[in-house]
Amino acid sequence: MRVLPSGSTALLVELDDLDQVLALYAALQADPPTGVTEIVPAARTILLVIDRAATSLPEVEATVRRTTPRPAVRAEGELVEIPVTYVGEDLQDAARLLGCDCDELVRRHTAEEWTVGFCGFAPGFGYLTSPTWRFDVPRRASPRTRVPAGAVALAGEFTGIYPRPSPGGWQLVGRTDVAVFDLSREPSALLRPGIRVRFVDAARAPRPA
């Protein structure tokens, strides 16, 4: 662990990998240090923003270093199921990159239990990972100028769902009608750090009687 000041009102905690981030983030969320107003995880870091009237950077650093991470956090978060229609424009290309056919890619994708590691890029965009997903999917050589809302995509070790139309270079493998970001909902973001996700193949999901 490496702890660095980020300006005069924040600390940046650098860790070795996303599992360490999730474990420490879960512990800090469960028992936030006094005076910390915001805790923001990323792929290898956690940013802690403080209220200088209530605490100091050295005090928060000492608390962080005393905090015991919760390494089992991937199995503890709320579970969300997201139905996906696997008809993405890049489904065949992504399958080829993984050395399989489209059906096998769908099987692999739906067999995983994913966890939202962190959020970014756009409001409601969660970066989902799984410790048993052993694939690194290259981004598209030429990003699209517009990816539709609800697009389910792969890039690197991550899966993501585009919350609104936007440019993007991820490999599109499917789509969902689930609104992952809705300002009329509380909380607005469905996919928050620590949330577990299972993707369900909508073409094979059981239909109501």
PDB file of C-alpha atoms in Angstrom:
ATOM      1  CA  MET A   1       0.000   0.000   0.000  1.00  0.00           C
ATOM      2  CA  ARG A   2       1.201   3.480  -0.874  1.00  0.00           C
ATOM      3  CA  VAL A   3      -0.594   6.566   0.455  1.00  0.00           C
ATOM      4  CA  LEU A   4      -0.066   9.936  -1.225  1.00  0.00           C
ATOM      5  CA  PRO A   5      -1.591  13.382  -0.711  1.00  0.00           C
ATOM      6  CA  SER A   6      -3.820  14.544  -3.557  1.00  0.00           C
ATOM      7  CA  GLY A   7      -3.922  18.285  -3.078  1.00  0.00           C
ATOM      8  CA  SER A   8      -4.718  19.553   0.411  1.00  0.00           C
ATOM      9  CA  THR A   9      -8.063  17.803   0.895  1.00  0.00           C
ATOM     10  CA  ALA A  10      -7.623  14.223  -0.342  1.00  0.00           C
ATOM     11  CA  LEU A  11      -5.493  11.104  -0.051  1.00  0.00           C
ATOM     12  CA  LEU A  12      -4.780   8.653  -2.851  1.00  0.00           C
ATOM     13  CA  VAL A  13      -4.256   5.075  -1.708  1.00  0.00           C
ATOM     14  CA  GLU A  14      -2.366   2.984  -4.278  1.00  0.00           C
ATOM     15  CA  LEU A  15      -2.823  -0.806  -4.175  1.00  0.00           C
ATOM     16  CA  ASP A  16      -1.549  -3.777  -6.172  1.00  0.00           C
ATOM     17  CA  ASP A  17      -4.762  -4.873  -7.877  1.00  0.00           C
ATOM     18  CA  LEU A  18      -8.532  -4.529  -8.010  1.00  0.00           C
ATOM     19  CA  ASP A  19      -9.156  -7.277  -5.441  1.00  0.00           C
ATOM     20  CA  GLN A  20      -7.156  -5.274  -2.895  1.00  0.00           C
ATOM     21  CA  VAL A  21      -9.116  -2.157  -3.847  1.00  0.00           C
ATOM     22  CA  LEU A  22     -12.459  -3.926  -3.341  1.00  0.00           C
ATOM     23  CA  ALA A  23     -11.394  -5.405  -0.006  1.00  0.00           C
ATOM     24  CA  LEU A  24     -10.141  -2.109   1.430  1.00  0.00           C
ATOM     25  CA  TYR A  25     -13.029  -0.117  -0.062  1.00  0.00           C
ATOM     26  CA  ALA A  26     -15.550  -2.447   1.593  1.00  0.00           C
ATOM     27  CA  ALA A  27     -13.878  -1.998   4.972  1.00  0.00           C
ATOM     28  CA  LEU A  28     -13.706   1.795   4.624  1.00  0.00           C
ATOM     29  CA  GLN A  29     -17.349   1.971   3.521  1.00  0.00           C
ATOM     30  CA  ALA A  30     -18.412  -0.106   6.524  1.00  0.00           C
ATOM     31  CA  ASP A  31     -16.491   2.106   8.965  1.00  0.00           C
ATOM     32  CA  PRO A  32     -15.526   5.419   7.290  1.00  0.00           C
ATOM     33  CA  PRO A  33     -12.666   7.374   8.873  1.00  0.00           C
ATOM     34  CA  THR A  34     -13.786  10.454  10.780  1.00  0.00           C
ATOM     35  CA  GLY A  35     -13.973  13.504   8.554  1.00  0.00           C
ATOM     36  CA  VAL A  36     -13.938  11.621   5.242  1.00  0.00           C
ATOM     37  CA  THR A  37     -16.682  12.944   2.972  1.00  0.00           C
ATOM     38  CA  GLU A  38     -16.157  10.775  -0.118  1.00  0.00           C
ATOM     39  CA  ILE A  39     -14.501   7.434  -0.935  1.00  0.00           C
ATOM     40  CA  VAL A  40     -13.912   6.779  -4.630  1.00  0.00           C
ATOM     41  CA  PRO A  41     -12.444   3.442  -5.828  1.00  0.00           C
ATOM     42  CA  ALA A  42     -10.700   2.928  -9.167  1.00  0.00           C
ATOM     43  CA  ALA A  43      -8.805   0.066 -10.807  1.00  0.00           C
ATOM     44  CA  ARG A  44      -5.749   0.299  -8.527  1.00  0.00           C
ATOM     45  CA  THR A  45      -6.482   3.233  -6.226  1.00  0.00           C
ATOM     46  CA  ILE A  46      -8.906   4.640  -3.674  1.00  0.00           C
ATOM     47  CA  LEU A  47      -9.369   8.391  -3.284  1.00  0.00           C
ATOM     48  CA  LEU A  48     -10.495   9.697   0.110  1.00  0.00           C
ATOM     49  CA  VAL A  49     -11.759  13.266   0.253  1.00  0.00           C
ATOM     50  CA  ILE A  50     -11.726  14.913   3.681  1.00  0.00           C
ATOM     51  CA  ASP A  51     -13.296  17.803   5.541  1.00  0.00           C
ATOM     52  CA  ARG A  52     -10.279  19.681   6.914  1.00  0.00           C
ATOM     53  CA  ALA A  53     -12.436  21.163   9.677  1.00  0.00           C
ATOM     54  CA  ALA A  54     -13.031  17.651  11.026  1.00  0.00           C
ATOM     55  CA  THR A  55      -9.751  15.827  10.404  1.00  0.00           C
ATOM     56  CA  SER A  56      -6.334  15.994   8.750  1.00  0.00           C
ATOM     57  CA  LEU A  57      -4.579  14.018   6.063  1.00  0.00           C
ATOM     58  CA  PRO A  58      -2.115  12.384   8.531  1.00  0.00           C
ATOM     59  CA  GLU A  59      -5.020  11.300  10.765  1.00  0.00           C
ATOM     60  CA  VAL A  60      -6.886   9.733   7.858  1.00  0.00           C
ATOM     61  CA  GLU A  61      -3.726   8.042   6.588  1.00  0.00           C
ATOM     62  CA  ALA A  62      -3.142   6.488  10.005  1.00  0.00           C
ATOM     63  CA  THR A  63      -6.723   5.202  10.065  1.00  0.00           C
ATOM     64  CA  VAL A  64      -6.430   3.735   6.577  1.00  0.00           C
ATOM     65  CA  ARG A  65      -3.232   1.913   7.493  1.00  0.00           C
ATOM     66  CA  ARG A  66      -4.942   0.429  10.567  1.00  0.00           C
ATOM     67  CA  THR A  67      -7.970  -0.710   8.562  1.00  0.00           C
ATOM     68  CA  THR A  68      -8.312  -4.445   7.997  1.00  0.00           C
ATOM     69  CA  PRO A  69      -9.471  -5.185   4.419  1.00  0.00           C
ATOM     70  CA  ARG A  70     -12.431  -7.463   3.781  1.00  0.00           C
ATOM     71  CA  PRO A  71     -11.157  -9.863   1.081  1.00  0.00           C
ATOM     72  CA  ALA A  72     -14.454 -11.808   0.800  1.00  0.00           C
ATOM     73  CA  VAL A  73     -16.315  -8.723  -0.410  1.00  0.00           C
ATOM     74  CA  ARG A  74     -17.021 -10.169  -3.889  1.00  0.00           C
ATOM     75  CA  ALA A  75     -19.434 -12.654  -2.315  1.00  0.00           C
ATOM     76  CA  GLU A  76     -21.184 -10.132  -0.065  1.00  0.00           C
ATOM     77  CA  GLY A  77     -22.670  -7.459  -2.305  1.00  0.00           C
ATOM     78  CA  GLU A  78     -26.245  -7.222  -3.527  1.00  0.00           C
ATOM     79  CA  LEU A  79     -26.894  -9.488  -6.528  1.00  0.00           C
ATOM     80  CA  VAL A  80     -28.489  -8.020  -9.660  1.00  0.00           C
ATOM     81  CA  GLU A  81     -29.589 -10.109 -12.648  1.00  0.00           C
ATOM     82  CA  ILE A  82     -29.490  -8.394 -16.040  1.00  0.00           C
ATOM     83  CA  PRO A  83     -31.171  -9.991 -19.078  1.00  0.00           C
ATOM     84  CA  VAL A  84     -29.140  -9.555 -22.251  1.00  0.00           C
ATOM     85  CA  THR A  85     -30.013 -10.115 -25.878  1.00  0.00           C
ATOM     86  CA  TYR A  86     -26.702 -11.253 -27.347  1.00  0.00           C
ATOM     87  CA  VAL A  87     -26.870  -9.632 -30.776  1.00  0.00           C
ATOM     88  CA  GLY A  88     -24.034  -7.119 -30.446  1.00  0.00           C
ATOM     89  CA  GLU A  89     -22.333  -5.847 -33.578  1.00  0.00           C
ATOM     90  CA  ASP A  90     -18.976  -7.159 -32.357  1.00  0.00           C
ATOM     91  CA  LEU A  91     -20.171 -10.525 -31.014  1.00  0.00           C
ATOM     92  CA  GLN A  92     -18.490 -12.537 -33.769  1.00  0.00           C
ATOM     93  CA  ASP A  93     -15.261 -10.535 -33.560  1.00  0.00           C
ATOM     94  CA  ALA A  94     -15.165 -10.862 -29.770  1.00  0.00           C
ATOM     95  CA  ALA A  95     -15.741 -14.618 -29.998  1.00  0.00           C
ATOM     96  CA  ARG A  96     -12.905 -14.905 -32.498  1.00  0.00           C
ATOM     97  CA  LEU A  97     -10.602 -12.948 -30.172  1.00  0.00           C
ATOM     98  CA  LEU A  98     -11.474 -15.398 -27.389  1.00  0.00           C
ATOM     99  CA  GLY A  99     -10.894 -18.385 -29.672  1.00  0.00           C
ATOM    100  CA  CYS A 100     -14.474 -19.669 -29.580  1.00  0.00           C
ATOM    101  CA  ASP A 101     -17.821 -19.361 -31.342  1.00  0.00           C
ATOM    102  CA  CYS A 102     -20.625 -16.967 -30.388  1.00  0.00           C
ATOM    103  CA  ASP A 103     -22.599 -19.520 -28.371  1.00  0.00           C
ATOM    104  CA  GLU A 104     -19.532 -20.340 -26.303  1.00  0.00           C
ATOM    105  CA  LEU A 105     -18.834 -16.666 -25.636  1.00  0.00           C
ATOM    106  CA  VAL A 106     -22.406 -16.224 -24.391  1.00  0.00           C
ATOM    107  CA  ARG A 107     -22.067 -19.323 -22.218  1.00  0.00           C
ATOM    108  CA  ARG A 108     -18.842 -18.027 -20.690  1.00  0.00           C
ATOM    109  CA  HIS A 109     -20.225 -14.536 -20.137  1.00  0.00           C
ATOM    110  CA  THR A 110     -23.405 -15.751 -18.424  1.00  0.00           C
ATOM    111  CA  ALA A 111     -21.552 -18.350 -16.333  1.00  0.00           C
ATOM    112  CA  GLU A 112     -19.554 -15.683 -14.490  1.00  0.00           C
ATOM    113  CA  GLU A 113     -20.552 -13.799 -11.376  1.00  0.00           C
ATOM    114  CA  TRP A 114     -19.319 -10.260 -11.982  1.00  0.00           C
ATOM    115  CA  THR A 115     -18.600  -7.546  -9.423  1.00  0.00           C
ATOM    116  CA  VAL A 116     -18.658  -3.795  -9.976  1.00  0.00           C
ATOM    117  CA  GLY A 117     -15.117  -2.784  -9.135  1.00  0.00           C
ATOM    118  CA  PHE A 118     -15.488   0.937  -9.739  1.00  0.00           C
ATOM    119  CA  CYS A 119     -17.411   3.474 -11.798  1.00  0.00           C
ATOM    120  CA  GLY A 120     -16.329   6.098 -14.297  1.00  0.00           C
ATOM    121  CA  PHE A 121     -16.356   7.267 -17.918  1.00  0.00           C
ATOM    122  CA  ALA A 122     -20.028   8.314 -17.624  1.00  0.00           C
ATOM    123  CA  PRO A 123     -22.568   8.479 -14.770  1.00  0.00           C
ATOM    124  CA  GLY A 124     -23.780   4.956 -14.093  1.00  0.00           C
ATOM    125  CA  PHE A 125     -21.016   3.178 -16.042  1.00  0.00           C
ATOM    126  CA  GLY A 126     -19.685   0.349 -13.886  1.00  0.00           C
ATOM    127  CA  TYR A 127     -16.484  -1.577 -14.601  1.00  0.00           C
ATOM    128  CA  LEU A 128     -17.361  -5.219 -13.882  1.00  0.00           C
ATOM    129  CA  THR A 129     -14.776  -7.929 -13.256  1.00  0.00           C
ATOM    130  CA  SER A 130     -14.727 -11.584 -12.288  1.00  0.00           C
ATOM    131  CA  PRO A 131     -11.777 -13.442 -10.761  1.00  0.00           C
ATOM    132  CA  THR A 132     -12.485 -16.441 -13.008  1.00  0.00           C
ATOM    133  CA  TRP A 133     -12.788 -14.458 -16.271  1.00  0.00           C
ATOM    134  CA  ARG A 134      -9.334 -15.127 -17.713  1.00  0.00           C
ATOM    135  CA  PHE A 135      -9.682 -13.186 -20.961  1.00  0.00           C
ATOM    136  CA  ASP A 136      -8.241  -9.883 -22.109  1.00  0.00           C
ATOM    137  CA  VAL A 137     -10.404  -8.519 -24.923  1.00  0.00           C
ATOM    138  CA  PRO A 138      -8.752  -5.794 -27.045  1.00  0.00           C
ATOM    139  CA  ARG A 139     -10.726  -2.627 -27.672  1.00  0.00           C
ATOM    140  CA  ARG A 140     -11.825  -1.856 -31.211  1.00  0.00           C
ATOM    141  CA  ALA A 141      -9.107  -0.420 -33.440  1.00  0.00           C
ATOM    142  CA  SER A 142     -11.557   2.311 -34.466  1.00  0.00           C
ATOM    143  CA  PRO A 143     -13.932   3.537 -31.718  1.00  0.00           C
ATOM    144  CA  ARG A 144     -17.546   4.239 -32.589  1.00  0.00           C
ATOM    145  CA  THR A 145     -18.820   7.795 -32.452  1.00  0.00           C
ATOM    146  CA  ARG A 146     -22.089   6.586 -30.923  1.00  0.00           C
ATOM    147  CA  VAL A 147     -22.821   3.500 -28.848  1.00  0.00           C
ATOM    148  CA  PRO A 148     -26.498   3.075 -27.893  1.00  0.00           C
ATOM    149  CA  ALA A 149     -27.703   3.061 -24.305  1.00  0.00           C
ATOM    150  CA  GLY A 150     -27.976  -0.465 -22.936  1.00  0.00           C
ATOM    151  CA  ALA A 151     -25.129  -1.857 -25.018  1.00  0.00           C
ATOM    152  CA  VAL A 152     -23.296  -4.655 -23.184  1.00  0.00           C
ATOM    153  CA  ALA A 153     -19.609  -4.646 -24.017  1.00  0.00           C
ATOM    154  CA  LEU A 154     -16.208  -6.168 -23.308  1.00  0.00           C
ATOM    155  CA  ALA A 155     -12.775  -4.535 -23.074  1.00  0.00           C
ATOM    156  CA  GLY A 156      -9.656  -5.802 -21.369  1.00  0.00           C
ATOM    157  CA  GLU A 157     -10.694  -7.753 -18.278  1.00  0.00           C
ATOM    158  CA  PHE A 158     -13.923  -5.759 -17.923  1.00  0.00           C
ATOM    159  CA  THR A 159     -17.577  -5.959 -18.868  1.00  0.00           C
ATOM    160  CA  GLY A 160     -19.649  -2.764 -18.988  1.00  0.00           C
ATOM    161  CA  ILE A 161     -23.102  -1.473 -19.891  1.00  0.00           C
ATOM    162  CA  TYR A 162     -23.370   1.884 -21.599  1.00  0.00           C
ATOM    163  CA  PRO A 163     -25.864   3.949 -19.545  1.00  0.00           C
ATOM    164  CA  ARG A 164     -26.583   6.454 -22.329  1.00  0.00           C
ATOM    165  CA  PRO A 165     -25.625   7.020 -25.976  1.00  0.00           C
ATOM    166  CA  SER A 166     -21.954   7.974 -26.156  1.00  0.00           C
ATOM    167  CA  PRO A 167     -18.743   7.349 -28.087  1.00  0.00           C
ATOM    168  CA  GLY A 168     -16.976   4.129 -27.218  1.00  0.00           C
ATOM    169  CA  GLY A 169     -14.364   1.637 -28.288  1.00  0.00           C
ATOM    170  CA  TRP A 170     -15.460  -1.482 -26.410  1.00  0.00           C
ATOM    171  CA  GLN A 171     -16.532  -4.678 -28.188  1.00  0.00           C
ATOM    172  CA  LEU A 172     -20.356  -4.747 -28.274  1.00  0.00           C
ATOM    173  CA  VAL A 173     -21.701  -8.247 -27.574  1.00  0.00           C
ATOM    174  CA  GLY A 174     -25.325  -7.573 -26.628  1.00  0.00           C
ATOM    175  CA  ARG A 175     -27.942  -5.190 -25.312  1.00  0.00           C
ATOM    176  CA  THR A 176     -30.222  -4.883 -22.306  1.00  0.00           C
ATOM    177  CA  ASP A 177     -33.378  -2.904 -21.603  1.00  0.00           C
ATOM    178  CA  VAL A 178     -32.396  -2.462 -17.945  1.00  0.00           C
ATOM    179  CA  ALA A 179     -31.818   1.210 -17.111  1.00  0.00           C
ATOM    180  CA  VAL A 180     -28.472   1.247 -15.343  1.00  0.00           C
ATOM    181  CA  PHE A 181     -28.737   4.992 -14.666  1.00  0.00           C
ATOM    182  CA  ASP A 182     -32.008   6.765 -13.879  1.00  0.00           C
ATOM    183  CA  LEU A 183     -32.143  10.169 -12.167  1.00  0.00           C
ATOM    184  CA  SER A 184     -35.690   9.465 -10.968  1.00  0.00           C
ATOM    185  CA  ARG A 185     -34.439   6.439  -8.992  1.00  0.00           C
ATOM    186  CA  GLU A 186     -32.639   6.364  -5.648  1.00  0.00           C
ATOM    187  CA  PRO A 187     -29.830   5.565  -6.000  1.00  0.00           C
ATOM    188  CA  SER A 188     -29.634   6.689  -9.613  1.00  0.00           C
ATOM    189  CA  ALA A 189     -26.872   4.215 -10.519  1.00  0.00           C
ATOM    190  CA  LEU A 190     -27.877   0.559 -10.496  1.00  0.00           C
ATOM    191  CA  LEU A 191     -24.283  -0.639 -10.750  1.00  0.00           C
ATOM    192  CA  ARG A 192     -22.302   0.652  -7.777  1.00  0.00           C
ATOM    193  CA  PRO A 193     -18.968  -0.598  -6.410  1.00  0.00           C
ATOM    194  CA  GLY A 194     -19.449  -3.967  -4.711  1.00  0.00           C
ATOM    195  CA  ILE A 195     -22.694  -4.868  -6.501  1.00  0.00           C
ATOM    196  CA  ARG A 196     -22.649  -8.418  -7.909  1.00  0.00           C
ATOM    197  CA  VAL A 197     -24.066  -9.013 -11.393  1.00  0.00           C
ATOM    198  CA  ARG A 198     -25.197 -12.067 -13.289  1.00  0.00           C
ATOM    199  CA  PHE A 199     -26.009 -11.713 -16.968  1.00  0.00           C
ATOM    200  CA  VAL A 200     -28.905 -13.833 -18.212  1.00  0.00           C
ATOM    201  CA  ASP A 201     -29.292 -14.846 -21.845  1.00  0.00           C
ATOM    202  CA  ALA A 202     -32.711 -13.384 -22.675  1.00  0.00           C
ATOM    203  CA  ALA A 203     -33.153 -15.852 -25.549  1.00  0.00           C
ATOM    204  CA  ARG A 204     -32.963 -18.765 -23.108  1.00  0.00           C
ATOM    205  CA  ALA A 205     -34.515 -17.243 -19.986  1.00  0.00           C
ATOM    206  CA  PRO A 206     -37.711 -19.032 -18.817  1.00  0.00           C
ATOM    207  CA  ARG A 207     -40.874 -17.268 -19.936  1.00  0.00           C
ATOM    208  CA  PRO A 208     -43.681 -16.481 -17.487  1.00  0.00           C
ATOM    209  CA  ALA A 209     -46.622 -18.934 -17.558  1.00  0.00           C
TER     210      ALA A 209
END
